[in-house]
PDB file of C-alpha atoms and ligand atoms in Angstrom:
ATOM      1  CA  MET A 272      19.523 -26.414  24.600  1.00 47.00           C
ATOM      2  CA  LYS A 273      23.069 -27.597  24.022  1.00 52.00           C
ATOM      3  CA  LEU A 274      25.707 -25.091  23.067  1.00 55.00           C
ATOM      4  CA  PHE A 275      28.597 -26.771  21.325  1.00 51.00           C
ATOM      5  CA  GLY A 276      32.043 -25.298  21.641  1.00 50.00           C
ATOM      6  CA  ARG A 277      33.750 -25.221  18.249  1.00 52.00           C
ATOM      7  CA  ASN A 278      36.644 -27.199  19.651  1.00 50.00           C
ATOM      8  CA  LYS A 279      37.098 -30.872  20.379  1.00 51.00           C
ATOM      9  CA  ASN A 280      33.322 -31.265  20.652  1.00 51.00           C
ATOM     10  CA  LYS A 281      33.417 -30.145  24.238  1.00 75.00           C
ATOM     11  CA  ALA A 282      30.043 -28.652  25.040  1.00 90.00           C
ATOM     12  CA  LEU A 283      29.593 -25.458  26.968  1.00 96.00           C
ATOM     13  CA  ASP A 284      27.149 -25.939  29.817  1.00 97.00           C
ATOM     14  CA  PRO A 285      24.328 -23.452  29.095  1.00 96.00           C
ATOM     15  CA  ARG A 286      23.513 -23.303  32.832  1.00 96.00           C
ATOM     16  CA  LYS A 287      27.005 -22.069  33.644  1.00 97.00           C
ATOM     17  CA  ILE A 288      27.484 -19.238  31.184  1.00 98.00           C
ATOM     18  CA  PRO A 289      29.155 -16.355  33.072  1.00 98.00           C
ATOM     19  CA  MET A 290      26.768 -13.446  33.513  1.00 98.00           C
ATOM     20  CA  HIS A 291      29.573 -10.865  33.414  1.00 98.00           C
ATOM     21  CA  ILE A 292      32.866 -11.247  31.530  1.00 99.00           C
ATOM     22  CA  ALA A 293      35.675  -8.693  31.700  1.00 99.00           C
ATOM     23  CA  ILE A 294      38.527  -8.651  29.174  1.00 99.00           C
ATOM     24  CA  VAL A 295      41.938  -6.954  29.116  1.00 98.00           C
ATOM     25  CA  MET A 296      42.415  -6.588  25.345  1.00 98.00           C
ATOM     26  CA  ASP A 297      46.207  -6.892  25.326  1.00 98.00           C
ATOM     27  CA  GLY A 298      48.728  -7.642  22.585  1.00 98.00           C
ATOM     28  CA  ASN A 299      47.589  -5.380  19.755  1.00 98.00           C
ATOM     29  CA  GLY A 300      50.995  -3.704  19.398  1.00 98.00           C
ATOM     30  CA  ARG A 301      52.900  -7.012  19.304  1.00 98.00           C
ATOM     31  CA  TRP A 302      50.436  -8.437  16.795  1.00 98.00           C
ATOM     32  CA  ALA A 303      51.104  -5.482  14.487  1.00 98.00           C
ATOM     33  CA  ALA A 304      54.895  -5.569  14.998  1.00 98.00           C
ATOM     34  CA  LYS A 305      54.989  -9.262  14.028  1.00 98.00           C
ATOM     35  CA  ARG A 306      53.463  -8.275  10.701  1.00 98.00           C
ATOM     36  CA  GLY A 307      55.657  -5.215  10.161  1.00 98.00           C
ATOM     37  CA  LEU A 308      52.597  -2.986  10.574  1.00 98.00           C
ATOM     38  CA  PRO A 309      52.192   0.209  12.633  1.00 98.00           C
ATOM     39  CA  ARG A 310      50.787  -0.296  16.138  1.00 98.00           C
ATOM     40  CA  VAL A 311      47.498   1.336  15.193  1.00 98.00           C
ATOM     41  CA  ALA A 312      46.852  -1.525  12.740  1.00 98.00           C
ATOM     42  CA  GLY A 313      46.845  -3.801  15.791  1.00 98.00           C
ATOM     43  CA  HIS A 314      44.249  -1.645  17.504  1.00 98.00           C
ATOM     44  CA  ARG A 315      42.082  -1.682  14.382  1.00 98.00           C
ATOM     45  CA  ALA A 316      42.289  -5.478  14.271  1.00 98.00           C
ATOM     46  CA  GLY A 317      41.536  -5.418  18.001  1.00 98.00           C
ATOM     47  CA  LEU A 318      38.224  -3.700  17.302  1.00 98.00           C
ATOM     48  CA  ASP A 319      37.357  -6.577  14.914  1.00 98.00           C
ATOM     49  CA  SER A 320      38.026  -9.063  17.735  1.00 98.00           C
ATOM     50  CA  ALA A 321      35.834  -7.017  20.071  1.00 98.00           C
ATOM     51  CA  ARG A 322      32.986  -7.102  17.535  1.00 98.00           C
ATOM     52  CA  ALA A 323      33.225 -10.903  17.212  1.00 98.00           C
ATOM     53  CA  ILE A 324      33.268 -11.357  20.997  1.00 98.00           C
ATOM     54  CA  MET A 325      30.229  -9.088  21.428  1.00 98.00           C
ATOM     55  CA  GLU A 326      28.294 -11.159  18.884  1.00 98.00           C
ATOM     56  CA  GLU A 327      29.263 -14.407  20.561  1.00 98.00           C
ATOM     57  CA  SER A 328      28.366 -12.976  23.977  1.00 98.00           C
ATOM     58  CA  VAL A 329      24.880 -12.166  22.701  1.00 98.00           C
ATOM     59  CA  ARG A 330      24.570 -15.678  21.238  1.00 97.00           C
ATOM     60  CA  LEU A 331      25.636 -17.322  24.491  1.00 98.00           C
ATOM     61  CA  GLY A 332      23.474 -15.117  26.710  1.00 98.00           C
ATOM     62  CA  VAL A 333      26.270 -13.296  28.544  1.00 98.00           C
ATOM     63  CA  LYS A 334      24.636 -10.192  30.079  1.00 98.00           C
ATOM     64  CA  TYR A 335      27.636  -7.887  30.699  1.00 98.00           C
ATOM     65  CA  LEU A 336      30.894  -7.583  28.764  1.00 98.00           C
ATOM     66  CA  THR A 337      33.486  -5.144  30.108  1.00 99.00           C
ATOM     67  CA  LEU A 338      36.357  -4.280  27.758  1.00 98.00           C
ATOM     68  CA  TYR A 339      39.512  -2.481  28.912  1.00 98.00           C
ATOM     69  CA  THR A 340      39.822  -0.004  26.054  1.00 98.00           C
ATOM     70  CA  PHE A 341      42.012   2.817  27.393  1.00 97.00           C
ATOM     71  CA  SER A 342      43.549   3.108  30.846  1.00 97.00           C
ATOM     72  CA  THR A 343      44.512   6.260  32.749  1.00 96.00           C
ATOM     73  CA  GLU A 344      48.129   5.142  32.102  1.00 96.00           C
ATOM     74  CA  ASN A 345      47.674   4.876  28.326  1.00 96.00           C
ATOM     75  CA  TRP A 346      47.993   8.687  27.939  1.00 97.00           C
ATOM     76  CA  LYS A 347      51.776   8.102  28.105  1.00 97.00           C
ATOM     77  CA  ARG A 348      51.693   6.604  24.599  1.00 97.00           C
ATOM     78  CA  PRO A 349      52.551   8.639  21.471  1.00 97.00           C
ATOM     79  CA  GLN A 350      49.832  11.177  20.655  1.00 97.00           C
ATOM     80  CA  GLU A 351      49.060   9.538  17.318  1.00 97.00           C
ATOM     81  CA  GLU A 352      48.354   6.197  18.997  1.00 97.00           C
ATOM     82  CA  VAL A 353      46.265   7.834  21.746  1.00 97.00           C
ATOM     83  CA  ASP A 354      44.192   9.684  19.140  1.00 97.00           C
ATOM     84  CA  PHE A 355      43.689   6.506  17.157  1.00 98.00           C
ATOM     85  CA  ILE A 356      42.512   4.393  20.093  1.00 97.00           C
ATOM     86  CA  MET A 357      40.226   7.223  21.190  1.00 97.00           C
ATOM     87  CA  SER A 358      38.680   7.367  17.709  1.00 96.00           C
ATOM     88  CA  LEU A 359      37.611   3.706  17.835  1.00 97.00           C
ATOM     89  CA  PRO A 360      34.559   4.046  20.107  1.00 96.00           C
ATOM     90  CA  GLU A 361      33.206   6.703  17.734  1.00 95.00           C
ATOM     91  CA  GLU A 362      33.957   4.519  14.726  1.00 96.00           C
ATOM     92  CA  PHE A 363      32.197   1.609  16.414  1.00 97.00           C
ATOM     93  CA  TRP A 364      29.173   3.719  17.363  1.00 96.00           C
ATOM     94  CA  THR A 365      28.721   5.214  13.899  1.00 95.00           C
ATOM     95  CA  ARG A 366      29.698   2.320  11.600  1.00 97.00           C
ATOM     96  CA  ASP A 367      28.210  -0.523  13.632  1.00 97.00           C
ATOM     97  CA  ARG A 368      25.027   1.217  14.636  1.00 97.00           C
ATOM     98  CA  SER A 369      22.703  -1.255  12.910  1.00 97.00           C
ATOM     99  CA  SER A 370      24.366  -4.297  14.540  1.00 97.00           C
ATOM    100  CA  ILE A 371      24.360  -2.546  17.918  1.00 97.00           C
ATOM    101  CA  ASP A 372      20.625  -1.906  17.533  1.00 97.00           C
ATOM    102  CA  GLU A 373      19.887  -5.379  16.202  1.00 97.00           C
ATOM    103  CA  MET A 374      21.726  -7.031  19.086  1.00 97.00           C
ATOM    104  CA  ASP A 375      19.923  -4.748  21.572  1.00 98.00           C
ATOM    105  CA  ILE A 376      23.285  -3.678  23.040  1.00 98.00           C
ATOM    106  CA  ARG A 377      23.409  -1.181  25.886  1.00 98.00           C
ATOM    107  CA  LEU A 378      26.624   0.827  25.634  1.00 98.00           C
ATOM    108  CA  ASN A 379      28.158   2.134  28.781  1.00 97.00           C
ATOM    109  CA  ILE A 380      31.416   3.980  29.390  1.00 97.00           C
ATOM    110  CA  LEU A 381      33.328   3.317  32.618  1.00 98.00           C
ATOM    111  CA  GLY A 382      35.890   5.990  33.400  1.00 97.00           C
ATOM    112  CA  ASP A 383      36.469   9.706  33.731  1.00 96.00           C
ATOM    113  CA  LEU A 384      34.505  11.267  30.881  1.00 96.00           C
ATOM    114  CA  ASP A 385      35.783  14.740  31.804  1.00 95.00           C
ATOM    115  CA  GLY A 386      39.289  13.720  30.759  1.00 94.00           C
ATOM    116  CA  LEU A 387      38.182  12.762  27.233  1.00 95.00           C
ATOM    117  CA  SER A 388      38.326  14.970  24.153  1.00 94.00           C
ATOM    118  CA  GLU A 389      35.192  16.936  23.391  1.00 95.00           C
ATOM    119  CA  SER A 390      34.191  14.646  20.502  1.00 94.00           C
ATOM    120  CA  THR A 391      34.852  11.376  22.358  1.00 96.00           C
ATOM    121  CA  ARG A 392      32.871  12.669  25.328  1.00 96.00           C
ATOM    122  CA  ARG A 393      29.987  13.758  23.109  1.00 96.00           C
ATOM    123  CA  VAL A 394      29.837  10.384  21.338  1.00 96.00           C
ATOM    124  CA  SER A 395      30.084   8.526  24.663  1.00 96.00           C
ATOM    125  CA  LEU A 396      27.168  10.471  26.150  1.00 97.00           C
ATOM    126  CA  GLU A 397      25.135  10.056  22.964  1.00 97.00           C
ATOM    127  CA  ALA A 398      25.696   6.281  22.837  1.00 97.00           C
ATOM    128  CA  MET A 399      24.897   5.830  26.522  1.00 98.00           C
ATOM    129  CA  GLY A 400      21.802   8.022  26.290  1.00 98.00           C
ATOM    130  CA  ALA A 401      20.457   6.251  23.206  1.00 98.00           C
ATOM    131  CA  THR A 402      20.890   2.721  24.587  1.00 98.00           C
ATOM    132  CA  HIS A 403      20.425   2.990  28.343  1.00 97.00           C
ATOM    133  CA  LYS A 404      16.995   1.357  28.417  1.00 97.00           C
ATOM    134  CA  ARG A 405      18.070  -1.742  26.511  1.00 97.00           C
ATOM    135  CA  LYS A 406      17.788  -5.166  28.036  1.00 95.00           C
ATOM    136  CA  GLY A 407      20.242  -7.123  25.841  1.00 97.00           C
ATOM    137  CA  LEU A 408      24.010  -7.336  26.312  1.00 98.00           C
ATOM    138  CA  THR A 409      25.541  -4.430  28.243  1.00 98.00           C
ATOM    139  CA  VAL A 410      28.929  -3.544  26.745  1.00 98.00           C
ATOM    140  CA  ASN A 411      31.046  -1.513  29.144  1.00 98.00           C
ATOM    141  CA  LEU A 412      33.947   0.238  27.468  1.00 98.00           C
ATOM    142  CA  ALA A 413      36.500   1.165  30.132  1.00 98.00           C
ATOM    143  CA  LEU A 414      37.838   4.432  28.723  1.00 97.00           C
ATOM    144  CA  ASN A 415      40.198   6.721  30.611  1.00 97.00           C
ATOM    145  CA  TYR A 416      39.649   4.164  33.353  1.00 98.00           C
ATOM    146  CA  GLY A 417      41.822   3.347  36.371  1.00 98.00           C
ATOM    147  CA  GLY A 418      40.792   1.013  39.171  1.00 98.00           C
ATOM    148  CA  ARG A 419      42.422   3.049  41.925  1.00 98.00           C
ATOM    149  CA  ALA A 420      40.981   6.289  40.550  1.00 98.00           C
ATOM    150  CA  GLU A 421      37.540   4.648  40.545  1.00 98.00           C
ATOM    151  CA  ILE A 422      37.948   3.599  44.192  1.00 98.00           C
ATOM    152  CA  ILE A 423      39.115   7.078  45.269  1.00 98.00           C
ATOM    153  CA  ARG A 424      36.180   8.673  43.456  1.00 98.00           C
ATOM    154  CA  ALA A 425      33.796   6.253  45.175  1.00 98.00           C
ATOM    155  CA  ALA A 426      35.501   6.730  48.557  1.00 98.00           C
ATOM    156  CA  ASN A 427      35.051  10.501  48.403  1.00 97.00           C
ATOM    157  CA  ALA A 428      31.346  10.178  47.605  1.00 98.00           C
ATOM    158  CA  PHE A 429      30.942   7.428  50.218  1.00 98.00           C
ATOM    159  CA  ALA A 430      32.547   9.593  52.910  1.00 97.00           C
ATOM    160  CA  LYS A 431      30.049  12.357  52.159  1.00 97.00           C
ATOM    161  CA  ALA A 432      27.085   9.977  52.175  1.00 97.00           C
ATOM    162  CA  TYR A 433      28.151   8.143  55.356  1.00 96.00           C
ATOM    163  CA  PRO A 434      29.970  10.785  57.401  1.00 94.00           C
ATOM    164  CA  THR A 435      29.850   8.687  60.563  1.00 93.00           C
ATOM    165  CA  GLY A 436      31.362   5.661  58.811  1.00 87.00           C
ATOM    166  CA  GLU A 437      28.503   3.167  59.105  1.00 92.00           C
ATOM    167  CA  GLY A 438      28.280   2.240  55.392  1.00 96.00           C
ATOM    168  CA  SER A 439      28.661  -1.382  54.237  1.00 97.00           C
ATOM    169  CA  GLU A 440      30.476  -2.925  51.252  1.00 97.00           C
ATOM    170  CA  GLN A 441      27.175  -2.911  49.349  1.00 97.00           C
ATOM    171  CA  ASP A 442      26.705   0.775  50.171  1.00 98.00           C
ATOM    172  CA  PHE A 443      30.227   1.526  48.931  1.00 98.00           C
ATOM    173  CA  ALA A 444      29.712  -0.379  45.676  1.00 98.00           C
ATOM    174  CA  LYS A 445      26.829   1.975  44.797  1.00 98.00           C
ATOM    175  CA  PHE A 446      29.421   4.667  44.092  1.00 98.00           C
ATOM    176  CA  LEU A 447      31.390   2.595  41.585  1.00 98.00           C
ATOM    177  CA  TYR A 448      30.877   2.869  37.818  1.00 98.00           C
ATOM    178  CA  THR A 449      29.441  -0.661  37.961  1.00 98.00           C
ATOM    179  CA  SER A 450      26.788   0.153  40.582  1.00 98.00           C
ATOM    180  CA  ASP A 451      23.929  -1.400  38.607  1.00 96.00           C
ATOM    181  CA  MET A 452      25.564  -4.682  37.639  1.00 98.00           C
ATOM    182  CA  PRO A 453      27.020  -7.805  39.256  1.00 98.00           C
ATOM    183  CA  ASP A 454      30.794  -8.213  39.623  1.00 98.00           C
ATOM    184  CA  PRO A 455      32.555 -10.084  36.791  1.00 98.00           C
ATOM    185  CA  ASP A 456      32.397 -13.882  37.022  1.00 98.00           C
ATOM    186  CA  LEU A 457      35.288 -14.272  34.601  1.00 98.00           C
ATOM    187  CA  LEU A 458      38.268 -12.114  33.635  1.00 98.00           C
ATOM    188  CA  ILE A 459      40.082 -13.034  30.427  1.00 98.00           C
ATOM    189  CA  ARG A 460      43.520 -11.597  29.678  1.00 98.00           C
ATOM    190  CA  PRO A 461      45.080 -12.508  26.340  1.00 98.00           C
ATOM    191  CA  GLY A 462      48.533 -11.180  25.432  1.00 98.00           C
ATOM    192  CA  ALA A 463      50.684 -13.392  27.702  1.00 98.00           C
ATOM    193  CA  GLU A 464      50.940 -11.022  30.674  1.00 97.00           C
ATOM    194  CA  LYS A 465      49.591 -12.213  34.002  1.00 97.00           C
ATOM    195  CA  ARG A 466      48.557  -9.122  35.872  1.00 98.00           C
ATOM    196  CA  ILE A 467      45.495  -6.970  36.567  1.00 97.00           C
ATOM    197  CA  SER A 468      46.926  -3.623  35.379  1.00 97.00           C
ATOM    198  CA  ASN A 469      44.661  -1.425  37.537  1.00 98.00           C
ATOM    199  CA  PHE A 470      41.474  -2.919  36.077  1.00 98.00           C
ATOM    200  CA  LEU A 471      38.310  -3.306  38.217  1.00 98.00           C
ATOM    201  CA  LEU A 472      40.292  -3.645  41.442  1.00 98.00           C
ATOM    202  CA  TRP A 473      37.238  -3.732  43.688  1.00 98.00           C
ATOM    203  CA  GLN A 474      35.014  -5.791  41.400  1.00 98.00           C
ATOM    204  CA  LEU A 475      37.500  -8.627  40.727  1.00 98.00           C
ATOM    205  CA  ALA A 476      37.592  -9.767  44.378  1.00 97.00           C
ATOM    206  CA  TYR A 477      36.088 -13.214  43.608  1.00 97.00           C
ATOM    207  CA  THR A 478      36.417 -13.316  39.827  1.00 98.00           C
ATOM    208  CA  GLU A 479      37.848 -16.396  38.092  1.00 98.00           C
ATOM    209  CA  MET A 480      40.784 -15.503  35.836  1.00 98.00           C
ATOM    210  CA  VAL A 481      41.902 -17.061  32.579  1.00 98.00           C
ATOM    211  CA  PHE A 482      45.177 -15.952  30.997  1.00 98.00           C
ATOM    212  CA  THR A 483      46.162 -16.858  27.454  1.00 98.00           C
ATOM    213  CA  ASP A 484      49.231 -16.234  25.288  1.00 98.00           C
ATOM    214  CA  CYS A 485      47.062 -15.509  22.270  1.00 98.00           C
ATOM    215  CA  LEU A 486      47.322 -11.835  21.206  1.00 98.00           C
ATOM    216  CA  TRP A 487      44.005  -9.940  21.290  1.00 98.00           C
ATOM    217  CA  PRO A 488      43.656  -9.490  17.489  1.00 98.00           C
ATOM    218  CA  ASP A 489      43.993 -13.306  17.176  1.00 98.00           C
ATOM    219  CA  PHE A 490      41.441 -13.901  19.930  1.00 98.00           C
ATOM    220  CA  ASN A 491      38.383 -15.385  18.267  1.00 98.00           C
ATOM    221  CA  VAL A 492      35.174 -17.239  19.101  1.00 98.00           C
ATOM    222  CA  LYS A 493      37.083 -20.477  19.687  1.00 97.00           C
ATOM    223  CA  GLN A 494      39.465 -18.845  22.182  1.00 97.00           C
ATOM    224  CA  PHE A 495      36.480 -17.243  23.889  1.00 98.00           C
ATOM    225  CA  GLN A 496      34.675 -20.570  24.207  1.00 98.00           C
ATOM    226  CA  ASP A 497      37.869 -22.199  25.509  1.00 97.00           C
ATOM    227  CA  ALA A 498      38.099 -19.551  28.229  1.00 98.00           C
ATOM    228  CA  ILE A 499      34.461 -20.148  29.211  1.00 98.00           C
ATOM    229  CA  LEU A 500      35.032 -23.935  29.203  1.00 97.00           C
ATOM    230  CA  GLU A 501      37.977 -23.383  31.546  1.00 97.00           C
ATOM    231  CA  TYR A 502      35.767 -21.195  33.750  1.00 98.00           C
ATOM    232  CA  GLN A 503      33.140 -23.948  33.848  1.00 97.00           C
ATOM    233  CA  THR A 504      35.670 -26.367  35.370  1.00 96.00           C
ATOM    234  CA  ARG A 505      36.384 -23.997  38.273  1.00 95.00           C
ATOM    235  CA  ASP A 506      34.973 -24.550  41.708  1.00 86.00           C
ATOM    236  CA  ARG A 507      33.763 -21.135  42.909  1.00 82.00           C
ATOM    237  CA  ARG A 508      33.749 -21.205  46.664  1.00 81.00           C
ATOM    238  CA  ARG A 509      34.192 -17.493  47.388  1.00 80.00           C
ATOM    239  CA  GLY A 510      35.989 -18.268  50.608  1.00 82.00           C
ATOM    240  CA  GLY A 511      33.377 -20.807  51.755  1.00 82.00           C
ATOM    241  CA  LEU A 512      33.472 -24.583  51.654  1.00 77.00           C
ATOM    242  CA  LYS A 513      32.561 -26.820  48.744  1.00 70.00           C
ATOM    243  CA  VAL A 514      28.845 -27.594  48.897  1.00 57.00           C
TER     244      VAL A 514
HETATM  245  C1  FPP B  33      46.558  -3.009  24.642  1.00 82.84           C
HETATM  246  O1  FPP B  33      47.433  -3.580  23.694  1.00 82.84           O
HETATM  247  C2  FPP B  33      45.389  -2.434  23.949  1.00 82.84           C
HETATM  248  C3  FPP B  33      44.999  -1.133  24.049  1.00 82.84           C
HETATM  249  C4  FPP B  33      45.706  -0.144  24.886  1.00 82.84           C
HETATM  250  C5  FPP B  33      43.820  -0.643  23.273  1.00 82.84           C
HETATM  251  C6  FPP B  33      42.668  -1.604  23.167  1.00 82.84           C
HETATM  252  C7  FPP B  33      41.563  -1.013  22.395  1.00 82.84           C
HETATM  253  C8  FPP B  33      40.878  -1.636  21.407  1.00 82.84           C
HETATM  254  C9  FPP B  33      41.153  -3.019  20.965  1.00 82.84           C
HETATM  255  C10 FPP B  33      39.758  -0.905  20.744  1.00 82.84           C
HETATM  256  C11 FPP B  33      38.417  -1.496  21.086  1.00 82.84           C
HETATM  257  C12 FPP B  33      37.390  -0.512  20.788  1.00 82.84           C
HETATM  258  C13 FPP B  33      36.055  -0.702  20.965  1.00 82.84           C
HETATM  259  C14 FPP B  33      35.142   0.390  20.593  1.00 82.84           C
HETATM  260  C15 FPP B  33      35.480  -1.985  21.450  1.00 82.84           C
HETATM  261  P1  FPP B  33      48.924  -3.017  23.586  1.00 82.84           P
HETATM  262  O2  FPP B  33      48.924  -1.906  22.612  1.00 82.84           O
HETATM  263  O3  FPP B  33      49.418  -2.681  24.950  1.00 82.84           O
HETATM  264  O4  FPP B  33      49.679  -4.261  23.004  1.00 82.84           O
HETATM  265  P2  FPP B  33      51.213  -4.640  23.247  1.00 82.84           P
HETATM  266  O5  FPP B  33      51.323  -5.047  24.700  1.00 82.84           O
HETATM  267  O6  FPP B  33      51.417  -5.779  22.324  1.00 82.84           O
HETATM  268  O7  FPP B  33      52.024  -3.428  22.901  1.00 82.84           O
END
């Protein structure tokens, strides 16, 4: 099978499709401001981008897609914006249910569910419970997520499980939200900033990173394929030598 990128006829190599892609969905506010729209309009358009990228991930055979939806730092934003972003997972779960089912998507929430509102927590648990046996694309929504908070949470559980300190890296990773999946192969950050912003600090140790100036609501299938093409040119040595 040959998968053609929609740009310059460059073909994606079907043998080198990343198994796990993580995305920092940045630039929604700037996208809205450029159009004289309220910031929440950017987040709504951002959900449309997320839908398109999920569909393309299924088509390409990506197995895990992790989307940074709301960080532990995002609570500092105006209440109206916080409420709006928090309403989007519910909107996605209720309005897109048939596509989610059709695409055999497993929905997973990474983050502190206890810090969520009652309704967001209820919807999160319902979506995870209803889809947890699925074998298609796993979509991880990082919600009320912080990388350091995740590591501290894991470290506390790890210390209890290995009181004499003999646990390995693999043993530690079992206490992370991502315990049943491989680390991301590729991190994509649109929105022109070049930083990690407390996202998946442990898991990104050997992840390839692609940064683009494109704002998230403008990020489409072509940009996604370009990022994967860029990934496919990388030489992943993970600290070893080229083989
Ligand atoms: C960062 O852009 C984006 C967020 C804090 C929210 C991202 C959330 C979504 C796109 C919703 C996705 C929902 C589902 C269910 C998949 P920003 O507001 O920091 O942008 P700026 O840097 O331009 O201000």
